[in-house]
PDB file of C-alpha atoms in Angstrom:
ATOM      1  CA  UNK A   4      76.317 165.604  52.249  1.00 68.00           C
ATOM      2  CA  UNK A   5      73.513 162.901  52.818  1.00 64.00           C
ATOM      3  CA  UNK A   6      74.183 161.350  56.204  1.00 91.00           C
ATOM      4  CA  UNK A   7      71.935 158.030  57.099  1.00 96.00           C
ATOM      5  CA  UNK A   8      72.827 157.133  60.066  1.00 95.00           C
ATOM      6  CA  UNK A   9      71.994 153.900  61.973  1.00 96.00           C
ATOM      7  CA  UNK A  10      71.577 153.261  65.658  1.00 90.00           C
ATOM      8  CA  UNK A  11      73.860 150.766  66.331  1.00 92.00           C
ATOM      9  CA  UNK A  12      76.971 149.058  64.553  1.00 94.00           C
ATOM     10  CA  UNK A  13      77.068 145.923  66.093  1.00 96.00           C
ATOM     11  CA  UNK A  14      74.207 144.708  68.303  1.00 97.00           C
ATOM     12  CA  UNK A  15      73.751 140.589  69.803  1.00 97.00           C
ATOM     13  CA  UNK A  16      70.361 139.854  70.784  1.00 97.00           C
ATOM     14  CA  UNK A  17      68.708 136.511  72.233  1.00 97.00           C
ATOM     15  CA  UNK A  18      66.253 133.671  70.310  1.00 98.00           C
ATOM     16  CA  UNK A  19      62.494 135.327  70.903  1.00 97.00           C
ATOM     17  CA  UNK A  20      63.424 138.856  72.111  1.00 97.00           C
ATOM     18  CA  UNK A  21      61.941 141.956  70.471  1.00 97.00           C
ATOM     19  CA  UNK A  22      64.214 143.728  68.225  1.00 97.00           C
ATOM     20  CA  UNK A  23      64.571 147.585  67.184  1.00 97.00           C
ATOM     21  CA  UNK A  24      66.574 148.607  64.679  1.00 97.00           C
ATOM     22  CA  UNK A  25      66.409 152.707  64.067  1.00 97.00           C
ATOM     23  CA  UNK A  26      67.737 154.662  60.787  1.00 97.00           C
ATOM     24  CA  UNK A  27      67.771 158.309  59.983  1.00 97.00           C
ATOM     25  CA  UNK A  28      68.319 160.513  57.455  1.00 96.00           C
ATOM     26  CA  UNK A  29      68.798 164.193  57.217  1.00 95.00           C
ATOM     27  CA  UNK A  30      68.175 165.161  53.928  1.00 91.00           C
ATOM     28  CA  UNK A  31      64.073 165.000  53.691  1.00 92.00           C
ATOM     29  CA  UNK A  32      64.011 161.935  51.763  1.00 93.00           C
ATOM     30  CA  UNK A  33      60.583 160.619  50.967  1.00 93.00           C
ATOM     31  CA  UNK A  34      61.729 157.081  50.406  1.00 93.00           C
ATOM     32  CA  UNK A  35      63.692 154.941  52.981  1.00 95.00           C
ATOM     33  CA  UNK A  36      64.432 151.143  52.839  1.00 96.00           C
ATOM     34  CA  UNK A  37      65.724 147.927  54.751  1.00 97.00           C
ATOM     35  CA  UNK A  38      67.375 145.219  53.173  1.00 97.00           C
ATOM     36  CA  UNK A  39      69.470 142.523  54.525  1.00 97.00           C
ATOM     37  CA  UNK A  40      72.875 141.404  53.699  1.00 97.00           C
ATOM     38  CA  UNK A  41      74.280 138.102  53.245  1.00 95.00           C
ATOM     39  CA  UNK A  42      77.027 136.247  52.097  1.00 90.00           C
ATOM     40  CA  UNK A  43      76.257 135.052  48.428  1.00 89.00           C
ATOM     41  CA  UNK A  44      73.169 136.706  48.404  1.00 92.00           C
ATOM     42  CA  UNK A  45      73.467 140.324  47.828  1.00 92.00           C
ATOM     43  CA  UNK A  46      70.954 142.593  48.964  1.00 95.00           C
ATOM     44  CA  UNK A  47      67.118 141.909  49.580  1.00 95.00           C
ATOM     45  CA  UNK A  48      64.649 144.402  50.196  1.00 94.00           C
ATOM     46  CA  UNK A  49      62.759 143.950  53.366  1.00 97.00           C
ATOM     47  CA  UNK A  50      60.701 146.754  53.534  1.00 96.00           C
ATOM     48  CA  UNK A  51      60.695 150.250  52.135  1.00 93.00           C
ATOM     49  CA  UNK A  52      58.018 153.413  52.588  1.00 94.00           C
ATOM     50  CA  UNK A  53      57.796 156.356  50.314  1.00 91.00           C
ATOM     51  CA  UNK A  54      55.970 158.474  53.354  1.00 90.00           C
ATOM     52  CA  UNK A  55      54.964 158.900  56.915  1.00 92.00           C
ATOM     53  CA  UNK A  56      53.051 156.111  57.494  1.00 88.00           C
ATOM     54  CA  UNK A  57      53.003 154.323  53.945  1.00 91.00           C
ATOM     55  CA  UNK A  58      55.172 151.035  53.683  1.00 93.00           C
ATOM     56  CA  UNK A  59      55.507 148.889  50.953  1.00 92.00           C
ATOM     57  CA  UNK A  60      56.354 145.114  51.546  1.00 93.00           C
ATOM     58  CA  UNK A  61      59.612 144.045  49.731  1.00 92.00           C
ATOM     59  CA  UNK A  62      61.009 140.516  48.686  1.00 91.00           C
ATOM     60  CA  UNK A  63      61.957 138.699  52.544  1.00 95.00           C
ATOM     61  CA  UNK A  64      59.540 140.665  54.712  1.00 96.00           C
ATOM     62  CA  UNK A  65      58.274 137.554  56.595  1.00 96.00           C
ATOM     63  CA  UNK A  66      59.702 138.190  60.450  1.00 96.00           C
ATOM     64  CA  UNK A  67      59.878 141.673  59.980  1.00 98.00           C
ATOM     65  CA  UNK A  68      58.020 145.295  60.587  1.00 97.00           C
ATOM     66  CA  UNK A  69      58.629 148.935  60.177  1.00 97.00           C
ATOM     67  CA  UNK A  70      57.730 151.596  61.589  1.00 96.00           C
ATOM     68  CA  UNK A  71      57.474 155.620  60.030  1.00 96.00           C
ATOM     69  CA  UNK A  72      56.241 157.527  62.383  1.00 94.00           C
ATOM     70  CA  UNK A  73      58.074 160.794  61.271  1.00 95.00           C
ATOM     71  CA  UNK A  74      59.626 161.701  57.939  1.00 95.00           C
ATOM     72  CA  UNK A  75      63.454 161.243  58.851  1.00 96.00           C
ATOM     73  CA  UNK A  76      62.648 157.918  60.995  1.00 97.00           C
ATOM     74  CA  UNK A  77      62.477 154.520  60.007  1.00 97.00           C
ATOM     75  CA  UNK A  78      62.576 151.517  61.990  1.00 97.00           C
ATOM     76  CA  UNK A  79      62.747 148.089  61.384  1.00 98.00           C
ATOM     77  CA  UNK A  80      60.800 145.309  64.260  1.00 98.00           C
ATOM     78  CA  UNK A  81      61.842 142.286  64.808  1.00 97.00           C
ATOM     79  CA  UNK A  82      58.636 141.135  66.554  1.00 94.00           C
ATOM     80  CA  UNK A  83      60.575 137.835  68.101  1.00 97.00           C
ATOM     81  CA  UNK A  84      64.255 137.616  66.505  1.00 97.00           C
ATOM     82  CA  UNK A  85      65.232 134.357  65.337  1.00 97.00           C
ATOM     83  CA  UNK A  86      68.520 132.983  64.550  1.00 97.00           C
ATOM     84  CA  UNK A  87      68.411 132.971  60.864  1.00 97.00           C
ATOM     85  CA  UNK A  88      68.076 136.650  61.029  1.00 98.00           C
ATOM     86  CA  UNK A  89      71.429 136.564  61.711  1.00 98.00           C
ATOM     87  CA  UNK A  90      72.880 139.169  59.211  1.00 98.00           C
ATOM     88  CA  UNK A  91      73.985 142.772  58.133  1.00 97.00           C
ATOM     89  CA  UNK A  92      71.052 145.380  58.329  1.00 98.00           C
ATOM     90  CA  UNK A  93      71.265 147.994  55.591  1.00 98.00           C
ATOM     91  CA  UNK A  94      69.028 151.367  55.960  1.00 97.00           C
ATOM     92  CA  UNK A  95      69.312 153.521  52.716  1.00 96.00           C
ATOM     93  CA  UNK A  96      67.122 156.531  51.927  1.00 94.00           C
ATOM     94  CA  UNK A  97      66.321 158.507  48.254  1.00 91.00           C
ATOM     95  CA  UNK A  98      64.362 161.203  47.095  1.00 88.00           C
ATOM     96  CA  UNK A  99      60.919 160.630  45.859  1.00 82.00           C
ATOM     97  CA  UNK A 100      60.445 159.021  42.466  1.00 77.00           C
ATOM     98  CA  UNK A 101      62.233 155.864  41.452  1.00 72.00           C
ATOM     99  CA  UNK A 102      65.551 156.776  39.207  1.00 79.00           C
ATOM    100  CA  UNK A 103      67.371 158.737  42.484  1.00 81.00           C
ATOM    101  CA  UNK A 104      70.189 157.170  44.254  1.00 88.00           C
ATOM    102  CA  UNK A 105      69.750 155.624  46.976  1.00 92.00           C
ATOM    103  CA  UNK A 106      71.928 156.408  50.064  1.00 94.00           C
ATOM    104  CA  UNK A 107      73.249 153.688  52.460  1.00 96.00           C
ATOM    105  CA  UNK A 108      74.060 154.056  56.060  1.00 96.00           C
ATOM    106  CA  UNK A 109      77.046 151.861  57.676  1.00 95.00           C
ATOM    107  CA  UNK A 110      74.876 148.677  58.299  1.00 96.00           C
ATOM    108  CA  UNK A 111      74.119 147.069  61.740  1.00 97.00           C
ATOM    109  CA  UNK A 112      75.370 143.536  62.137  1.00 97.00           C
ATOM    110  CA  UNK A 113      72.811 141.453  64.223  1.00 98.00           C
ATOM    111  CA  UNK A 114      73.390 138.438  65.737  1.00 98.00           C
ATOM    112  CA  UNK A 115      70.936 136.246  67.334  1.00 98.00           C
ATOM    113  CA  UNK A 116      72.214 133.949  69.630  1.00 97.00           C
TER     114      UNK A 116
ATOM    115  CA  UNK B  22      59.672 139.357  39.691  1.00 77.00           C
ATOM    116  CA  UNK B  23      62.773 140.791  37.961  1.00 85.00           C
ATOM    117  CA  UNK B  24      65.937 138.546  38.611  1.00 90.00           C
ATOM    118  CA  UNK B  25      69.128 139.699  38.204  1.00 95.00           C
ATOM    119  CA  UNK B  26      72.873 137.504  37.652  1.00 97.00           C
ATOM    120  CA  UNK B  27      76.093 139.327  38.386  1.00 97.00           C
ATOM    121  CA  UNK B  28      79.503 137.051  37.250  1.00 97.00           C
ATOM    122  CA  UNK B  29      81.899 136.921  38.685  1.00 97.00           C
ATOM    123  CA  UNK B  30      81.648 136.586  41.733  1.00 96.00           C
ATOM    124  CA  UNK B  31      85.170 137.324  42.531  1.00 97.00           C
ATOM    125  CA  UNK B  32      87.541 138.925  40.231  1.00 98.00           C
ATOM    126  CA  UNK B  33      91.346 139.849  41.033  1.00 98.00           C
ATOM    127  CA  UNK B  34      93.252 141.936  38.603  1.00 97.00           C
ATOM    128  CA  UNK B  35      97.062 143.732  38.983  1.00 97.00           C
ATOM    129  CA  UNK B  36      96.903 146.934  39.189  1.00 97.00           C
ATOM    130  CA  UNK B  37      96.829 149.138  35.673  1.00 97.00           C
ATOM    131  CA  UNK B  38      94.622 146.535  34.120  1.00 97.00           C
ATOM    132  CA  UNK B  39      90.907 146.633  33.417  1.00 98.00           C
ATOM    133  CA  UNK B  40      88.367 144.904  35.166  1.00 98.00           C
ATOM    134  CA  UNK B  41      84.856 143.944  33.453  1.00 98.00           C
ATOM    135  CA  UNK B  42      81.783 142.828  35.688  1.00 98.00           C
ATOM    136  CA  UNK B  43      78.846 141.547  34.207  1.00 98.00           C
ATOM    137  CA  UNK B  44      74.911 141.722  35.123  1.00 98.00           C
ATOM    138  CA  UNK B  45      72.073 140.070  33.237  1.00 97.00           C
ATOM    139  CA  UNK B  46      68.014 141.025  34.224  1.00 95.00           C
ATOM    140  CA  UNK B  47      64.654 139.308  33.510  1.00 93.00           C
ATOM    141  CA  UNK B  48      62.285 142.140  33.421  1.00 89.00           C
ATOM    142  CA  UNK B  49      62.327 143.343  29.887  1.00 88.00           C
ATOM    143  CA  UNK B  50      60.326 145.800  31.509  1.00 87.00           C
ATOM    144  CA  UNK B  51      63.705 147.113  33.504  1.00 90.00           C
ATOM    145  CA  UNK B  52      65.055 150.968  32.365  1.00 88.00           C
ATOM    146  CA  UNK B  53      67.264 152.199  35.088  1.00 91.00           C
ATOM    147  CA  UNK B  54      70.552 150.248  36.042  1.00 95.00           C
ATOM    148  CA  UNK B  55      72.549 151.668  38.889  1.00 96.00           C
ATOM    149  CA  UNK B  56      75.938 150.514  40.038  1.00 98.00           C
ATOM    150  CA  UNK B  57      76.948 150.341  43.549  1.00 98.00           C
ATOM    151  CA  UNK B  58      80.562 149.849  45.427  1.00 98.00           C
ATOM    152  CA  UNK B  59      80.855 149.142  48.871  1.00 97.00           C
ATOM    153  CA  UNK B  60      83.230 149.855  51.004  1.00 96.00           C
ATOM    154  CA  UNK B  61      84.835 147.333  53.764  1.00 94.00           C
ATOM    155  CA  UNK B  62      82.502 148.255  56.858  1.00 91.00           C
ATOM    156  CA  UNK B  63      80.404 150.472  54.703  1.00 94.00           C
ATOM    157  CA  UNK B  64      76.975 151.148  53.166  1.00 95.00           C
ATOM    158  CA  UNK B  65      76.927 150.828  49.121  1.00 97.00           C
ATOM    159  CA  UNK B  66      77.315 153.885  46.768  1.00 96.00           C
ATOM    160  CA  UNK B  67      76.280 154.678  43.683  1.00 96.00           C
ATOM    161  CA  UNK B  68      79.325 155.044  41.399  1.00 97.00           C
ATOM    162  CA  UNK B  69      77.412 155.401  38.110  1.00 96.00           C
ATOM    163  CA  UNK B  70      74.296 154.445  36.469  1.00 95.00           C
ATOM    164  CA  UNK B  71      72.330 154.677  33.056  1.00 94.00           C
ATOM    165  CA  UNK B  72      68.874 154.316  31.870  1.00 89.00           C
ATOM    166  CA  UNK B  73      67.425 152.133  28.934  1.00 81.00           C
ATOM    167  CA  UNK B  74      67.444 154.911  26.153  1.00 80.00           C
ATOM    168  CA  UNK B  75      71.257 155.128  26.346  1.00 80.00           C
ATOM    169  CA  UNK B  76      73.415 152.361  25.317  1.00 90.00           C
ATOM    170  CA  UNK B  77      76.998 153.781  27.153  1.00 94.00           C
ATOM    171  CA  UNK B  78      78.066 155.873  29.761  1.00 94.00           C
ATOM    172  CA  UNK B  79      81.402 156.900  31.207  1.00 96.00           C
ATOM    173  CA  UNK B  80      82.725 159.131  33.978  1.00 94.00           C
ATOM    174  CA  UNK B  81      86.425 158.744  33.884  1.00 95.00           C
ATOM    175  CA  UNK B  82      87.770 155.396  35.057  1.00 97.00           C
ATOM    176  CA  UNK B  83      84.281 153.925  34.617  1.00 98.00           C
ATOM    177  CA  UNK B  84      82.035 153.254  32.086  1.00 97.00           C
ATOM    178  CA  UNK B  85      78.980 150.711  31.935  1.00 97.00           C
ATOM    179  CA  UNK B  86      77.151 149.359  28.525  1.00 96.00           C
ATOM    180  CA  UNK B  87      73.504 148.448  28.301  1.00 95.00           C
ATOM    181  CA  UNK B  88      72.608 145.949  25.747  1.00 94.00           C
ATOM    182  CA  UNK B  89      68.883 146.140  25.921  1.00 92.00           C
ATOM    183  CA  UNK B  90      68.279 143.034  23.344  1.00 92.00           C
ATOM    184  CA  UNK B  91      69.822 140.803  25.175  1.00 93.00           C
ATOM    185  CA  UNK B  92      69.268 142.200  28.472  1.00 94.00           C
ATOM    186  CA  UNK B  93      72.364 142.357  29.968  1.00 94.00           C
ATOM    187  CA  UNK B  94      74.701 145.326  31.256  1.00 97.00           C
ATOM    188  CA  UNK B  95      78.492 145.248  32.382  1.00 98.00           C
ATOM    189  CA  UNK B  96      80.448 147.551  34.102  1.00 98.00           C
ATOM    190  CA  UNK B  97      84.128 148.540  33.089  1.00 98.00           C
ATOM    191  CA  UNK B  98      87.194 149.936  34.984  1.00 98.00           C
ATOM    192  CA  UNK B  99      90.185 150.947  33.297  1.00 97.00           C
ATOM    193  CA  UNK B 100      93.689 152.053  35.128  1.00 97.00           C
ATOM    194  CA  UNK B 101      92.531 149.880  38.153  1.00 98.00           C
ATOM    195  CA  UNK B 102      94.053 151.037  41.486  1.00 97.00           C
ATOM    196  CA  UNK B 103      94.170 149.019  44.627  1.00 96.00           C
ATOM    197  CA  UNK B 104      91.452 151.942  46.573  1.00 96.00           C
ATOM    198  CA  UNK B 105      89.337 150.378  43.615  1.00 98.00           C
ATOM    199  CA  UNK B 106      89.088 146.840  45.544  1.00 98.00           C
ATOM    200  CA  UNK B 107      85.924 146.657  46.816  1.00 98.00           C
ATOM    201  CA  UNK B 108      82.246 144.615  46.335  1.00 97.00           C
ATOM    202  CA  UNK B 109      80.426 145.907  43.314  1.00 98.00           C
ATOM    203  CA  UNK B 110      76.876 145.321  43.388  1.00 97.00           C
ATOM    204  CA  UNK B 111      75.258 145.274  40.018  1.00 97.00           C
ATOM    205  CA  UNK B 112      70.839 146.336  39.805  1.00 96.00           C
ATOM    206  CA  UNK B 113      67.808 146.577  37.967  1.00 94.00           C
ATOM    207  CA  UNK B 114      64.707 148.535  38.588  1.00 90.00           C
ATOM    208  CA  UNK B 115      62.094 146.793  37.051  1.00 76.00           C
ATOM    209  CA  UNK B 116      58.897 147.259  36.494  1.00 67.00           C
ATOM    210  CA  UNK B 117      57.324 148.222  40.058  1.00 62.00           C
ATOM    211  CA  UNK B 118      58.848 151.418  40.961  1.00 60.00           C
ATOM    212  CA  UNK B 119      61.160 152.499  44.173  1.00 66.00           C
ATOM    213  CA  UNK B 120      62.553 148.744  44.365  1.00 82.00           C
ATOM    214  CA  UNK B 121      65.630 147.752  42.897  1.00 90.00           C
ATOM    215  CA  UNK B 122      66.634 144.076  42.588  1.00 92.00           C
ATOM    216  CA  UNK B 123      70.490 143.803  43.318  1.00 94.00           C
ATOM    217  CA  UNK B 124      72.748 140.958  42.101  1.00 96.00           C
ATOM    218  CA  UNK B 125      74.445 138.919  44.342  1.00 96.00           C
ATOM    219  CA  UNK B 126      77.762 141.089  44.662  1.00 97.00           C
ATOM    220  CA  UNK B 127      81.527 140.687  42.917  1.00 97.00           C
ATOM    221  CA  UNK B 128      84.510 140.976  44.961  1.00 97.00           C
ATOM    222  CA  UNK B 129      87.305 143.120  43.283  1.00 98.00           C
ATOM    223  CA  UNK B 130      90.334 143.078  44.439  1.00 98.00           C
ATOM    224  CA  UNK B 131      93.362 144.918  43.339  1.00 97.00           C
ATOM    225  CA  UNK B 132      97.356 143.749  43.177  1.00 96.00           C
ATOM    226  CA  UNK B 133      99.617 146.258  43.958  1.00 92.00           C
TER     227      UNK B 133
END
């Protein structure tokens, strides 16, 4: 089975700190993603990169970075959180090529205080 | 950029009956429509999906209908059972590749 897997479930963080969120995958997956979560507003696509080193910017990635340093890794930067980035982090991950399912992990629900 | 409406956005049903969910898109441009459920305190997953050459699909309980005229694409459950209560998401790929645009969400939730 596809396991994503992110670093933390719930994590509270302060106005202006620096922000890490991590995600991995264990099936070799080209593509990972980020998107956000929000009441009323489905999901948005943050950022997503279909290889070590390559990232693609996706609808909301004002406030955000990522980071693919290795193949199974991606990681999402909150260069100074914010309190409107308040929200449910989702990591997914697919195979290469755009018509594959995309795999979620269990979300991380940040809030900035 | 592709745009995509998902009513209702909450939709409560006894159990046995059917439940319909339904998705337009603005990217005529759009061929690949996956559906996703999630899970309370979980990560979305694909439950079925179907590209723009085929017009139904079904895998048991679930079906979902593309009507590529009118650009709009629904999603049908049959026999519904209370593990079926859950937040379908409803999305598009359009015409950039890898990123899918993902309605807002419908609750389901199923009577006993």
């Amino acid at each position: 089975d596809v396991k994503v897997t992110q670093s933390s479930r719930y994590l509270v963080k302060r106005t202006g700190e620096k922000v890490f969120l991590e995600c991995v995958q264990d099936m070799d997956h080209e593509n990972m993603f980020w998107y956000r979560q929000d009441p009323g507003l489905g999901l948005r696509l943050i950022y997503f990169s279909y290889d070590v080193k390559m990232k693609e910017k996706g609808d909301i990635p004002e406030g955000y970075s990522v980071s693919r340093e290795k193949k199974e890794r991606f990681s999402l930067i909150l260069e100074s959180a914010s309190t409107n980035q308040t929200s449910m982090y989702l990591c997914a991950s697919s195979l290469w090529g755009s018509y594959n399912e995309q795999f979620f992990g269990p979300g991380t629900r940040l809030t900035v205080l | 950029g592709e745009n995509v409406e998902q009513h209702p956005s909450t939709l409560s049903v006894q159990e046995g009956d059917s439940a319909v969910i339904k998705c337009t898109y603005s990217d005529s441009a759009s061929n690949y429509f996956p559906w996703y459920k999630q899970e309370l305190g979980k990560g979305p997953q694909l439950i079925i999906d179907i590209r723009s050459n085929v017009g139904e699909k079904k895998d048991q309980r679930i079906a979902v209908t593309l009507n590529k005229t009118a650009k709009h694409f629904s999603l049908h459950i049959t026999e519904t059972q209370p593990e079926d209560s859950a937040v379908y998401f409803c999305a598009s790929l359009g015409g950039s590749n890898y990123k899918l645009t993902f309605g807002k969400g419908t609750l389901l939730t199923v009577n006993p």
